[in-house]
Amino acid sequence: MNVLEPHEWRHKTIVAGTEWKNPVGTASGTFQLDACGDYYDVSQMGAICTKGVSPVPWEGNPSPRTAEGPSSMVNAVGLQNPGVDHYLVDELPRLKKLGAMVITNVAGHSDEDYAQVVEKLADSEADMLEINVSCPNVSHGGMSVGTDPVVLSRLIKHLRTLTDKPMIVKLSPNVTDIVQIAHAAVDAGADALSLINTLVGMRIDINTGKPIIANRTGGVSGPAIFPIALSFVWRVRQAIPDIPIIGIGGIDSGEKALEYLYAGANAVEVGAAALVDPTAPMRVARELDDLLDSRPELAAKLAKGQTW
Amino acid sequence: MSATAFMPTVTTGTVERQANQAGRKPGRRTDEVIRASILSEGIYELVIRDPYVACTVQPAQFVNLYPADARMALPRPFGVAKVDDDDVTLIYQIVGAGTAEFSLLQAGDVIDVLGPLGKPFDTSKPANYVLVGGGLGVPPLLYAAQKLSERNDGTQVTSVFGYRDARFADDLVAPFADKTHSIVNAEGNVVDLLNDIEDELSSADHPPVILSCGPTPMMKAVAAWASKRDIPAQLSLEARMGCGYGACVACVVDTPSGRLKVCKDGPVFTIEELGWEA
């Protein structure tokens, strides 16, 4: 029951021209090959979305980096990563050798940062790029890009000229009108959208009166954000019928993944649930695969990459 | 909410076989509580039946326990204190809602578990292993004493435990240690004890190797004491963790090599790795 048996996938899905074994991927920031690969065969996931990759190594934020909220976690890791050059010689080749479909999450503090990473990935084995314009835990770049449609549009237009790879733009929920932001990304050349990134939140230690997290605020994820994230996917789908959408937020079961598909997502990514059980992404993928057996119309849409 | 709210899918010996067949570690699973008792005032002992942990865990490795109340999304990490056949003993103190929930467990209840996790102490060489622990850093050292006592290579075990008040672990370590020493807060600290027994350590058959676990200020003091004397030391760090298995990168410690994950790169580090030389 605890070690997952091999599974024959029945419901592949097409996202922006890429074929996934199933509609379930890992969410950025919750997957580390050296940790998660101990628990399941990562090549069997629909896609592996890597942690944010920056042009140079980032040491991230000081500790403590996490706190617990009601049915949620608050984190401010700050995109600690060894940089794109290390990623290209170490992590990406290992993921591709395993046979995984790889979405490389691209992080930056400036337009030039993003451009450097995208340029270096343009001829790499990465299958898709996910532009992280929505991390709430970096002081420059991240969410400050993804909350301004003009700034976002300028960035995506520039990145579009640098790569032919399918480019996903990951949206922030911390905006007044996500539909406006989504339109800006799509009009600038995004091939797909993923949403949502974490919501800004915090916890305070009542013994000290000070924030628990060293960064003071962090990103909220986990089951608590599920209904919120689902509504964001639904709203963007209503406004933009023909763009692939990857739904993210609070998915810890096949049933919740199915709700995202009905809301208009073409695929989903599992994040915080994997921090509670490392096998959760694979378990969700299997549960959804089984559920789709009784939803032939939905399964056919996924297989054709149709949107809703 | 009671832990019994979960459907009991109690672990059996098949977990280990499944893991071996798949070449993978088992994920979160549900274990049966064999015994739950108060060890000392505010100190609780929890015995769970987990054959996989029992046959694979090494000293300083830990397991995640998950509150049944789903409002608490994150696991709580606990070092293993003892293993008897398929049964794994954990010792803890109530520090928040999660541990408060665990303190209500009774024999026959169930609890969700993941592990063993983390990098263990390196005890590959025969030595006089000096186990230096403070507070709730003591339980992982109890398991180190148990494992080291099983060897027949001249390895010796000396315990040096510091307690806030009650000496809750002296009786537990005694069957496995060649020499035991302890001190309570009012009498001093473990560095005072180390000073007291310095001659004893140098007269043992093997040179000393310190294995330590406890609050960070204590560990820094132990590191300073050991490095001044060129005594090798391995320190098992405590940290506020997210996942506990290396995915979330929440529990980092600053080292000369950058920010390392306590849960996956550790919890055991050498003084040199941490840059904590005196």
Short mmCIF file of C-alpha atoms in Angstrom, two decimals, chain B residues 49-153:
data_model
loop_
_atom_site.label_atom_id
_atom_site.label_comp_id
_atom_site.label_asym_id
_atom_site.label_seq_id
_atom_site.Cartn_x
_atom_site.Cartn_y
_atom_site.Cartn_z
CA ARG B 49 4.72 -0.72 15.37
CA ASP B 50 6.61 -0.06 12.14
CA PRO B 51 8.69 -2.99 10.84
CA TYR B 52 10.19 -0.89 8.05
CA VAL B 53 11.51 1.79 10.38
CA ALA B 54 12.54 -0.82 12.92
CA CYS B 55 14.77 -2.67 10.49
CA THR B 56 16.22 0.31 8.63
CA VAL B 57 16.61 3.22 11.04
CA GLN B 58 20.09 4.34 12.09
CA PRO B 59 20.99 6.56 15.05
CA ALA B 60 20.06 10.25 14.58
CA GLN B 61 17.62 9.43 11.82
CA PHE B 62 14.08 10.57 12.52
CA VAL B 63 10.48 9.89 11.56
CA ASN B 64 7.69 12.31 10.69
CA LEU B 65 4.50 11.96 12.71
CA TYR B 66 1.35 13.55 11.29
CA PRO B 67 -1.44 14.98 13.44
CA ALA B 68 -4.82 13.43 12.64
CA ASP B 69 -6.32 16.90 12.75
CA ALA B 70 -6.00 17.93 9.09
CA ARG B 71 -5.83 21.59 10.07
CA MET B 72 -2.24 20.82 11.02
CA ALA B 73 -0.78 20.27 7.58
CA LEU B 74 2.85 19.71 8.45
CA PRO B 75 4.55 16.71 10.03
CA ARG B 76 6.40 16.76 13.33
CA PRO B 77 9.88 15.18 13.25
CA PHE B 78 11.04 12.91 16.11
CA GLY B 79 14.35 11.13 16.57
CA VAL B 80 14.06 7.41 17.24
CA ALA B 81 14.95 6.56 20.84
CA LYS B 82 14.76 2.77 20.84
CA VAL B 83 13.90 -0.20 18.66
CA ASP B 84 12.55 -3.54 19.95
CA ASP B 85 11.75 -6.03 17.16
CA ASP B 86 9.08 -4.25 15.09
CA ASP B 87 8.40 -1.58 17.69
CA VAL B 88 9.87 1.92 17.57
CA THR B 89 10.04 4.18 20.62
CA LEU B 90 9.79 7.95 20.36
CA ILE B 91 10.18 10.37 23.27
CA TYR B 92 8.87 13.91 23.11
CA GLN B 93 7.59 16.91 24.99
CA ILE B 94 4.41 18.89 24.34
CA VAL B 95 5.41 22.08 22.52
CA GLY B 96 2.28 22.84 20.51
CA ALA B 97 -1.01 21.55 19.19
CA GLY B 98 0.55 18.64 17.30
CA THR B 99 2.44 17.16 20.23
CA ALA B 100 -0.58 17.89 22.45
CA GLU B 101 -2.65 15.71 20.13
CA PHE B 102 -0.04 12.96 20.20
CA SER B 103 -0.10 12.98 24.01
CA LEU B 104 -3.73 11.82 23.88
CA LEU B 105 -2.88 8.66 21.94
CA GLN B 106 -3.51 5.32 23.56
CA ALA B 107 -2.54 1.75 22.75
CA GLY B 108 -4.59 0.54 19.79
CA ASP B 109 -4.91 4.00 18.21
CA VAL B 110 -3.23 4.66 14.89
CA ILE B 111 -0.94 7.41 13.66
CA ASP B 112 0.49 8.36 10.26
CA VAL B 113 4.25 8.04 9.87
CA LEU B 114 6.96 8.68 7.27
CA GLY B 115 10.56 7.60 7.55
CA PRO B 116 13.20 6.90 8.55
CA LEU B 117 14.54 10.22 7.32
CA GLY B 118 17.85 12.05 7.42
CA LYS B 119 21.53 11.18 7.50
CA PRO B 120 22.66 9.17 10.54
CA PHE B 121 25.74 9.43 12.73
CA ASP B 122 28.84 7.86 11.20
CA THR B 123 29.78 5.17 13.69
CA SER B 124 31.77 3.00 11.30
CA LYS B 125 34.97 2.98 13.36
CA PRO B 126 35.55 1.53 16.83
CA ALA B 127 35.83 4.38 19.32
CA ASN B 128 34.81 5.60 22.74
CA TYR B 129 31.61 7.24 21.59
CA VAL B 130 30.71 10.07 23.92
CA LEU B 131 27.00 10.80 23.61
CA VAL B 132 26.42 14.43 24.61
CA GLY B 133 22.76 15.38 24.78
CA GLY B 134 20.60 18.09 26.20
CA GLY B 135 16.87 18.09 26.84
CA LEU B 136 14.90 16.45 24.06
CA GLY B 137 18.17 15.97 22.17
CA VAL B 138 18.76 13.02 24.47
CA PRO B 139 16.34 10.47 22.89
CA PRO B 140 18.23 10.00 19.59
CA LEU B 141 21.37 9.32 21.62
CA LEU B 142 19.56 6.56 23.52
CA TYR B 143 19.19 4.73 20.22
CA ALA B 144 22.84 5.40 19.40
CA ALA B 145 23.76 3.77 22.72
CA GLN B 146 21.52 0.78 21.96
CA LYS B 147 23.08 0.23 18.51
CA LEU B 148 26.66 0.80 19.66
CA SER B 149 26.26 -1.62 22.56
CA GLU B 150 25.50 -4.42 20.09
CA ARG B 151 29.03 -4.29 18.65
CA ASN B 152 31.98 -6.51 19.48
CA ASP B 153 34.84 -4.35 18.22
#
